[in-house]
Amino acid sequence: MDLPLERIVRALRTAGCVYAEDEAAILLEAARSPAELDGMLARRVAGLPLEHLVGWAQFHGMRMAVAPGVFVPRLRTEFLVGEAAQILREVVGTPRSGLPQAAPGAAVVLDLCCGSGAVGAALARDIDGLVVHAADIDPAAVACAAENLAAYGGKAYCGDLFDAIPPALRGHFDVIAANAPYVPTDAIAYMPPEARLFEPDAALNGGVDGLDIQRRIAAAAAGWLRPGGFLLVETSVRQSHASAAIMEGHGFSAGIRHSEELDGTVVVGRLGAPVSFP
């Protein structure tokens, strides 16, 4: 390559990239020619997200396909995956039959507001036999989700929340995991440029208090879950008690989980049973 590693790192660091060395290595791997590398570097320095440049994002030890304009999965959302996986391993598993596209006894998960489908794909890799469905309102995101879920037989649908899901799946989900937008509208202007300029508003904007989409999900989720099923939503520490109250107002028992390591916060709701599990 015409551009040595040191020059790439220097250009990225000057542009404010915190992990300049790591990003330089990724760009060098992705570029197929010196000219392409030069162009990718220029676009990254101009602010385009690295993931949109190379076509993938690192998440939960996996490379998730991410197209330009699609929400990039965050490290904190790995906590949502971990909480859902724990529930699936330790609580879910009662043999059942008659589930659409599922073997008897298979657990069924919905990755709602799925973006690239990173949560669903990570769970499908970690949990043997898991049946995953995913939905998002953004067609570009759904195309990425379909690609990321294909290896696990997962399905991705485009539409507004539960309107996207085949009616035959009502009452069949063990877990609904939602990384719904929860940024208050007025706070979007203060987000990093990579997010507010290059990711869709629908993936970020949660309304005046950031919780409008969570309210809609909680209001409808019970009809899509089996008895004793779980609803998990990512939220912020500041919003977590309000998120839990929303769930409780719709018949869920709710608990708040937080990871200091990942800076992730998840509210776990359960239908018809205490939220505590081993």
mmCIF file of C-alpha atoms in Angstrom:
data_model
loop_
_atom_site.group_PDB
_atom_site.id
_atom_site.type_symbol
_atom_site.label_atom_id
_atom_site.label_comp_id
_atom_site.label_asym_id
_atom_site.label_seq_id
_atom_site.Cartn_x
_atom_site.Cartn_y
_atom_site.Cartn_z
ATOM 1 C CA MET A 1 0.000 0.000 0.000
ATOM 2 C CA ASP A 2 1.164 3.516 -0.773
ATOM 3 C CA LEU A 3 0.113 4.785 2.637
ATOM 4 C CA PRO A 4 2.230 3.293 5.427
ATOM 5 C CA LEU A 5 0.563 2.365 8.690
ATOM 6 C CA GLU A 6 2.190 5.250 10.553
ATOM 7 C CA ARG A 7 0.756 7.829 8.167
ATOM 8 C CA ILE A 8 -2.736 6.362 8.439
ATOM 9 C CA VAL A 9 -2.563 6.328 12.231
ATOM 10 C CA ARG A 10 -1.343 9.922 12.299
ATOM 11 C CA ALA A 11 -4.174 11.079 10.025
ATOM 12 C CA LEU A 12 -6.790 9.274 12.118
ATOM 13 C CA ARG A 13 -5.390 10.541 15.400
ATOM 14 C CA THR A 14 -5.358 14.108 14.086
ATOM 15 C CA ALA A 15 -9.025 13.671 13.147
ATOM 16 C CA GLY A 16 -9.807 12.697 16.732
ATOM 17 C CA CYS A 17 -10.135 8.926 16.367
ATOM 18 C CA VAL A 18 -9.492 7.476 19.817
ATOM 19 C CA TYR A 19 -8.535 4.011 18.571
ATOM 20 C CA ALA A 20 -6.446 5.164 15.619
ATOM 21 C CA GLU A 21 -4.162 2.107 15.535
ATOM 22 C CA ASP A 22 -7.068 -0.329 15.527
ATOM 23 C CA GLU A 23 -8.930 1.637 12.883
ATOM 24 C CA ALA A 24 -5.834 1.834 10.684
ATOM 25 C CA ALA A 25 -5.469 -1.940 10.754
ATOM 26 C CA ILE A 26 -9.131 -2.389 9.800
ATOM 27 C CA LEU A 27 -8.848 0.050 6.901
ATOM 28 C CA LEU A 28 -5.710 -1.674 5.647
ATOM 29 C CA GLU A 29 -7.493 -5.014 5.710
ATOM 30 C CA ALA A 30 -10.583 -3.704 3.956
ATOM 31 C CA ALA A 31 -8.971 -1.710 1.152
ATOM 32 C CA ARG A 32 -8.362 -3.587 -2.088
ATOM 33 C CA SER A 33 -5.989 -1.024 -3.577
ATOM 34 C CA PRO A 34 -3.945 2.002 -2.541
ATOM 35 C CA ALA A 35 -6.483 4.284 -4.220
ATOM 36 C CA GLU A 36 -9.364 2.706 -2.329
ATOM 37 C CA LEU A 37 -7.446 2.998 0.941
ATOM 38 C CA ASP A 38 -6.755 6.663 0.238
ATOM 39 C CA GLY A 39 -10.448 7.299 -0.397
ATOM 40 C CA MET A 40 -11.591 5.373 2.670
ATOM 41 C CA LEU A 41 -9.130 7.235 4.856
ATOM 42 C CA ALA A 42 -10.326 10.588 3.511
ATOM 43 C CA ARG A 43 -13.956 9.699 4.221
ATOM 44 C CA ARG A 44 -13.116 8.479 7.719
ATOM 45 C CA VAL A 45 -11.211 11.674 8.478
ATOM 46 C CA ALA A 46 -14.259 13.598 7.238
ATOM 47 C CA GLY A 47 -16.365 11.815 9.865
ATOM 48 C CA LEU A 48 -18.000 8.843 8.136
ATOM 49 C CA PRO A 49 -18.343 5.942 10.612
ATOM 50 C CA LEU A 50 -15.682 3.293 10.184
ATOM 51 C CA GLU A 51 -18.340 0.570 10.168
ATOM 52 C CA HIS A 52 -20.122 2.163 7.206
ATOM 53 C CA LEU A 53 -16.843 2.362 5.327
ATOM 54 C CA VAL A 54 -15.835 -1.269 5.759
ATOM 55 C CA GLY A 55 -19.335 -2.762 5.800
ATOM 56 C CA TRP A 56 -19.241 -4.445 9.187
ATOM 57 C CA ALA A 57 -19.216 -3.777 12.912
ATOM 58 C CA GLN A 58 -17.505 -5.751 15.652
ATOM 59 C CA PHE A 59 -20.136 -6.967 18.122
ATOM 60 C CA HIS A 60 -20.047 -9.779 20.674
ATOM 61 C CA GLY A 61 -16.987 -11.267 18.997
ATOM 62 C CA MET A 62 -18.710 -11.304 15.600
ATOM 63 C CA ARG A 63 -18.584 -9.244 12.438
ATOM 64 C CA MET A 64 -22.051 -7.885 11.744
ATOM 65 C CA ALA A 65 -22.886 -6.573 8.279
ATOM 66 C CA VAL A 66 -23.714 -2.852 8.492
ATOM 67 C CA ALA A 67 -24.606 -0.822 5.410
ATOM 68 C CA PRO A 68 -24.207 2.962 5.081
ATOM 69 C CA GLY A 69 -26.957 4.746 6.988
ATOM 70 C CA VAL A 70 -27.757 1.788 9.250
ATOM 71 C CA PHE A 71 -27.530 2.058 13.033
ATOM 72 C CA VAL A 72 -24.180 0.732 14.272
ATOM 73 C CA PRO A 73 -24.507 -1.708 17.233
ATOM 74 C CA ARG A 74 -22.863 -0.371 20.395
ATOM 75 C CA LEU A 75 -20.663 -2.214 22.856
ATOM 76 C CA ARG A 76 -23.174 -1.532 25.656
ATOM 77 C CA THR A 77 -25.773 -3.584 23.819
ATOM 78 C CA GLU A 78 -23.702 -6.705 24.416
ATOM 79 C CA PHE A 79 -25.139 -6.487 27.939
ATOM 80 C CA LEU A 80 -28.638 -6.896 26.482
ATOM 81 C CA VAL A 81 -27.409 -10.032 24.703
ATOM 82 C CA GLY A 82 -25.917 -11.395 27.910
ATOM 83 C CA GLU A 83 -29.072 -10.818 29.943
ATOM 84 C CA ALA A 84 -31.266 -12.430 27.297
ATOM 85 C CA ALA A 85 -28.883 -15.382 26.966
ATOM 86 C CA GLN A 86 -28.945 -15.974 30.725
ATOM 87 C CA ILE A 87 -32.737 -16.089 30.722
ATOM 88 C CA LEU A 88 -32.787 -18.442 27.750
ATOM 89 C CA ARG A 89 -30.318 -20.815 29.403
ATOM 90 C CA GLU A 90 -31.667 -20.779 32.952
ATOM 91 C CA VAL A 91 -35.402 -20.178 32.665
ATOM 92 C CA VAL A 92 -36.709 -20.910 29.172
ATOM 93 C CA GLY A 93 -36.774 -24.432 27.828
ATOM 94 C CA THR A 94 -40.126 -25.994 28.633
ATOM 95 C CA PRO A 95 -40.861 -28.329 25.669
ATOM 96 C CA ARG A 96 -43.601 -26.947 23.439
ATOM 97 C CA SER A 97 -44.981 -27.912 20.079
ATOM 98 C CA GLY A 98 -46.778 -26.195 17.249
ATOM 99 C CA LEU A 99 -44.443 -23.208 17.065
ATOM 100 C CA PRO A 100 -44.121 -21.729 13.569
ATOM 101 C CA GLN A 101 -40.739 -22.580 12.024
ATOM 102 C CA ALA A 102 -39.555 -24.200 15.237
ATOM 103 C CA ALA A 103 -38.854 -27.719 16.428
ATOM 104 C CA PRO A 104 -40.796 -28.818 19.524
ATOM 105 C CA GLY A 105 -39.139 -27.340 22.584
ATOM 106 C CA ALA A 106 -37.197 -24.675 20.668
ATOM 107 C CA ALA A 107 -37.014 -21.270 22.298
ATOM 108 C CA VAL A 108 -38.271 -18.386 20.168
ATOM 109 C CA VAL A 109 -36.880 -14.851 20.353
ATOM 110 C CA LEU A 110 -37.851 -11.557 18.762
ATOM 111 C CA ASP A 111 -35.143 -8.952 18.178
ATOM 112 C CA LEU A 112 -37.328 -5.829 17.969
ATOM 113 C CA CYS A 113 -36.019 -2.519 16.603
ATOM 114 C CA CYS A 114 -33.276 -4.846 15.417
ATOM 115 C CA GLY A 115 -31.163 -2.512 13.293
ATOM 116 C CA SER A 116 -28.547 -4.804 11.773
ATOM 117 C CA GLY A 117 -29.941 -7.777 13.711
ATOM 118 C CA ALA A 118 -26.850 -7.899 15.905
ATOM 119 C CA VAL A 119 -28.707 -8.906 19.084
ATOM 120 C CA GLY A 120 -30.599 -11.705 17.384
ATOM 121 C CA ALA A 121 -27.540 -13.019 15.543
ATOM 122 C CA ALA A 122 -25.429 -12.991 18.711
ATOM 123 C CA LEU A 123 -28.114 -14.913 20.614
ATOM 124 C CA ALA A 124 -28.526 -17.396 17.763
ATOM 125 C CA ARG A 125 -24.806 -18.118 17.816
ATOM 126 C CA ASP A 126 -24.722 -18.526 21.595
ATOM 127 C CA ILE A 127 -27.907 -20.581 22.130
ATOM 128 C CA ASP A 128 -28.182 -23.881 20.263
ATOM 129 C CA GLY A 129 -31.471 -24.401 18.473
ATOM 130 C CA LEU A 130 -32.737 -20.885 19.082
ATOM 131 C CA VAL A 131 -35.358 -19.614 16.637
ATOM 132 C CA VAL A 132 -34.852 -15.912 15.949
ATOM 133 C CA HIS A 133 -37.139 -13.380 14.323
ATOM 134 C CA ALA A 134 -36.190 -9.721 13.896
ATOM 135 C CA ALA A 135 -37.986 -6.560 12.852
ATOM 136 C CA ASP A 136 -37.164 -2.950 12.089
ATOM 137 C CA ILE A 137 -38.844 -0.029 10.344
ATOM 138 C CA ASP A 138 -35.766 0.715 8.176
ATOM 139 C CA PRO A 139 -35.530 -1.413 4.984
ATOM 140 C CA ALA A 140 -31.743 -0.999 4.795
ATOM 141 C CA ALA A 141 -31.390 -2.255 8.370
ATOM 142 C CA VAL A 142 -33.685 -5.220 7.681
ATOM 143 C CA ALA A 143 -31.519 -6.194 4.696
ATOM 144 C CA CYS A 144 -28.473 -6.245 6.996
ATOM 145 C CA ALA A 145 -30.392 -8.207 9.625
ATOM 146 C CA ALA A 146 -31.423 -10.805 7.057
ATOM 147 C CA GLU A 147 -27.784 -11.215 6.057
ATOM 148 C CA ASN A 148 -26.561 -11.486 9.643
ATOM 149 C CA LEU A 149 -29.278 -13.993 10.599
ATOM 150 C CA ALA A 150 -29.095 -16.134 7.477
ATOM 151 C CA ALA A 151 -26.484 -18.534 8.865
ATOM 152 C CA TYR A 152 -28.802 -19.323 11.791
ATOM 153 C CA GLY A 153 -32.054 -19.622 9.867
ATOM 154 C CA GLY A 154 -33.390 -16.397 11.363
ATOM 155 C CA LYS A 155 -36.029 -14.244 9.687
ATOM 156 C CA ALA A 156 -36.119 -10.450 9.379
ATOM 157 C CA TYR A 157 -39.232 -8.359 8.696
ATOM 158 C CA CYS A 158 -39.735 -4.710 7.780
ATOM 159 C CA GLY A 159 -42.435 -2.663 9.467
ATOM 160 C CA ASP A 160 -43.467 -0.574 12.444
ATOM 161 C CA LEU A 161 -42.794 -2.619 15.609
ATOM 162 C CA PHE A 162 -45.187 -5.590 15.900
ATOM 163 C CA ASP A 163 -46.968 -4.685 12.655
ATOM 164 C CA ALA A 164 -44.008 -6.308 10.906
ATOM 165 C CA ILE A 165 -44.417 -9.703 12.607
ATOM 166 C CA PRO A 166 -46.486 -12.505 11.029
ATOM 167 C CA PRO A 167 -49.723 -12.865 13.033
ATOM 168 C CA ALA A 168 -49.091 -16.621 13.389
ATOM 169 C CA LEU A 169 -46.314 -15.797 15.835
ATOM 170 C CA ARG A 170 -48.610 -14.084 18.364
ATOM 171 C CA GLY A 171 -48.219 -15.651 21.792
ATOM 172 C CA HIS A 172 -45.173 -17.698 20.806
ATOM 173 C CA PHE A 173 -42.172 -15.619 21.884
ATOM 174 C CA ASP A 174 -40.216 -16.609 24.978
ATOM 175 C CA VAL A 175 -38.128 -13.439 24.896
ATOM 176 C CA ILE A 176 -38.539 -10.088 23.186
ATOM 177 C CA ALA A 177 -35.288 -8.103 23.250
ATOM 178 C CA ALA A 178 -35.572 -4.480 22.138
ATOM 179 C CA ASN A 179 -32.867 -1.897 21.676
ATOM 180 C CA ALA A 180 -35.522 0.682 20.853
ATOM 181 C CA PRO A 181 -34.456 4.313 20.356
ATOM 182 C CA TYR A 182 -34.308 6.021 23.748
ATOM 183 C CA VAL A 183 -32.527 9.324 23.133
ATOM 184 C CA PRO A 184 -34.727 12.322 24.017
ATOM 185 C CA THR A 185 -35.408 14.423 20.942
ATOM 186 C CA ASP A 186 -33.631 17.518 22.291
ATOM 187 C CA ALA A 187 -30.544 15.468 23.185
ATOM 188 C CA ILE A 188 -29.858 14.252 19.652
ATOM 189 C CA ALA A 189 -28.115 17.529 18.788
ATOM 190 C CA TYR A 190 -25.500 16.728 21.438
ATOM 191 C CA MET A 191 -24.721 13.211 20.197
ATOM 192 C CA PRO A 192 -21.410 12.488 18.432
ATOM 193 C CA PRO A 193 -21.499 13.495 14.742
ATOM 194 C CA GLU A 194 -21.054 9.867 13.658
ATOM 195 C CA ALA A 195 -24.471 9.084 15.126
ATOM 196 C CA ARG A 196 -26.537 12.205 14.494
ATOM 197 C CA LEU A 197 -25.235 12.772 10.944
ATOM 198 C CA PHE A 198 -24.954 9.234 9.604
ATOM 199 C CA GLU A 199 -27.543 7.142 11.435
ATOM 200 C CA PRO A 200 -31.310 7.443 10.853
ATOM 201 C CA ASP A 201 -33.332 9.594 13.224
ATOM 202 C CA ALA A 202 -35.770 6.707 13.659
ATOM 203 C CA ALA A 203 -32.984 4.639 15.228
ATOM 204 C CA LEU A 204 -32.133 7.323 17.792
ATOM 205 C CA ASN A 205 -35.160 9.495 18.532
ATOM 206 C CA GLY A 206 -37.269 8.290 21.458
ATOM 207 C CA GLY A 207 -39.497 11.345 21.738
ATOM 208 C CA VAL A 208 -39.585 14.087 24.351
ATOM 209 C CA ASP A 209 -38.399 11.917 27.248
ATOM 210 C CA GLY A 210 -36.830 9.196 25.104
ATOM 211 C CA LEU A 211 -39.375 6.562 26.112
ATOM 212 C CA ASP A 212 -42.134 6.854 23.504
ATOM 213 C CA ILE A 213 -41.140 3.672 21.647
ATOM 214 C CA GLN A 214 -40.726 1.746 24.884
ATOM 215 C CA ARG A 215 -44.285 2.696 25.810
ATOM 216 C CA ARG A 216 -45.600 1.342 22.515
ATOM 217 C CA ILE A 217 -43.622 -1.870 22.895
ATOM 218 C CA ALA A 218 -44.727 -2.490 26.476
ATOM 219 C CA ALA A 219 -48.362 -1.825 25.574
ATOM 220 C CA ALA A 220 -48.390 -4.521 22.886
ATOM 221 C CA ALA A 221 -45.743 -7.037 23.993
ATOM 222 C CA ALA A 222 -47.987 -9.173 26.215
ATOM 223 C CA GLY A 223 -49.991 -10.349 23.209
ATOM 224 C CA TRP A 224 -46.849 -11.655 21.524
ATOM 225 C CA LEU A 225 -45.260 -13.395 24.521
ATOM 226 C CA ARG A 226 -46.138 -16.799 25.886
ATOM 227 C CA PRO A 227 -47.269 -16.872 29.555
ATOM 228 C CA GLY A 228 -44.247 -16.151 31.732
ATOM 229 C CA GLY A 229 -42.365 -14.666 28.785
ATOM 230 C CA PHE A 230 -39.776 -11.909 29.089
ATOM 231 C CA LEU A 231 -39.466 -8.414 27.641
ATOM 232 C CA LEU A 232 -35.996 -6.859 27.804
ATOM 233 C CA VAL A 233 -35.301 -3.269 26.776
ATOM 234 C CA GLU A 234 -32.040 -1.381 26.713
ATOM 235 C CA THR A 235 -32.246 2.015 28.408
ATOM 236 C CA SER A 236 -30.041 4.452 30.317
ATOM 237 C CA VAL A 237 -29.349 4.582 34.036
ATOM 238 C CA ARG A 238 -31.222 7.891 34.249
ATOM 239 C CA GLN A 239 -34.275 6.496 32.463
ATOM 240 C CA SER A 240 -34.244 3.006 33.965
ATOM 241 C CA HIS A 241 -36.789 3.548 36.736
ATOM 242 C CA ALA A 242 -39.203 5.185 34.303
ATOM 243 C CA SER A 243 -38.644 2.292 31.861
ATOM 244 C CA ALA A 244 -39.437 -0.206 34.623
ATOM 245 C CA ALA A 245 -42.570 1.720 35.585
ATOM 246 C CA ILE A 246 -43.768 1.611 31.981
ATOM 247 C CA MET A 247 -43.459 -2.182 31.967
ATOM 248 C CA GLU A 248 -45.177 -2.525 35.327
ATOM 249 C CA GLY A 249 -48.041 -0.405 34.028
ATOM 250 C CA HIS A 250 -48.656 -3.027 31.357
ATOM 251 C CA GLY A 251 -48.723 -6.109 33.565
ATOM 252 C CA PHE A 252 -45.037 -6.981 33.816
ATOM 253 C CA SER A 253 -42.992 -7.447 36.937
ATOM 254 C CA ALA A 254 -39.774 -5.545 36.241
ATOM 255 C CA GLY A 255 -36.186 -5.401 37.416
ATOM 256 C CA ILE A 256 -33.233 -3.213 36.472
ATOM 257 C CA ARG A 257 -29.858 -4.666 35.514
ATOM 258 C CA HIS A 258 -26.667 -2.657 34.987
ATOM 259 C CA SER A 259 -23.117 -3.417 33.843
ATOM 260 C CA GLU A 260 -20.390 -1.006 34.870
ATOM 261 C CA GLU A 261 -17.945 -2.781 32.547
ATOM 262 C CA LEU A 262 -20.080 -2.328 29.432
ATOM 263 C CA ASP A 263 -21.915 0.814 30.617
ATOM 264 C CA GLY A 264 -25.123 -0.985 29.718
ATOM 265 C CA THR A 265 -28.517 -0.861 31.404
ATOM 266 C CA VAL A 266 -31.373 -3.269 30.731
ATOM 267 C CA VAL A 267 -34.859 -3.439 32.196
ATOM 268 C CA VAL A 268 -36.169 -7.012 32.372
ATOM 269 C CA GLY A 269 -39.915 -7.546 32.523
ATOM 270 C CA ARG A 270 -41.772 -10.833 32.973
ATOM 271 C CA LEU A 271 -45.420 -11.736 32.463
ATOM 272 C CA GLY A 272 -47.286 -13.527 35.227
ATOM 273 C CA ALA A 273 -44.263 -14.333 37.408
ATOM 274 C CA PRO A 274 -41.556 -12.573 39.435
ATOM 275 C CA VAL A 275 -38.726 -11.215 37.335
ATOM 276 C CA SER A 276 -36.032 -12.849 39.499
ATOM 277 C CA PHE A 277 -34.277 -15.888 38.049
ATOM 278 C CA PRO A 278 -31.261 -17.949 39.166
#
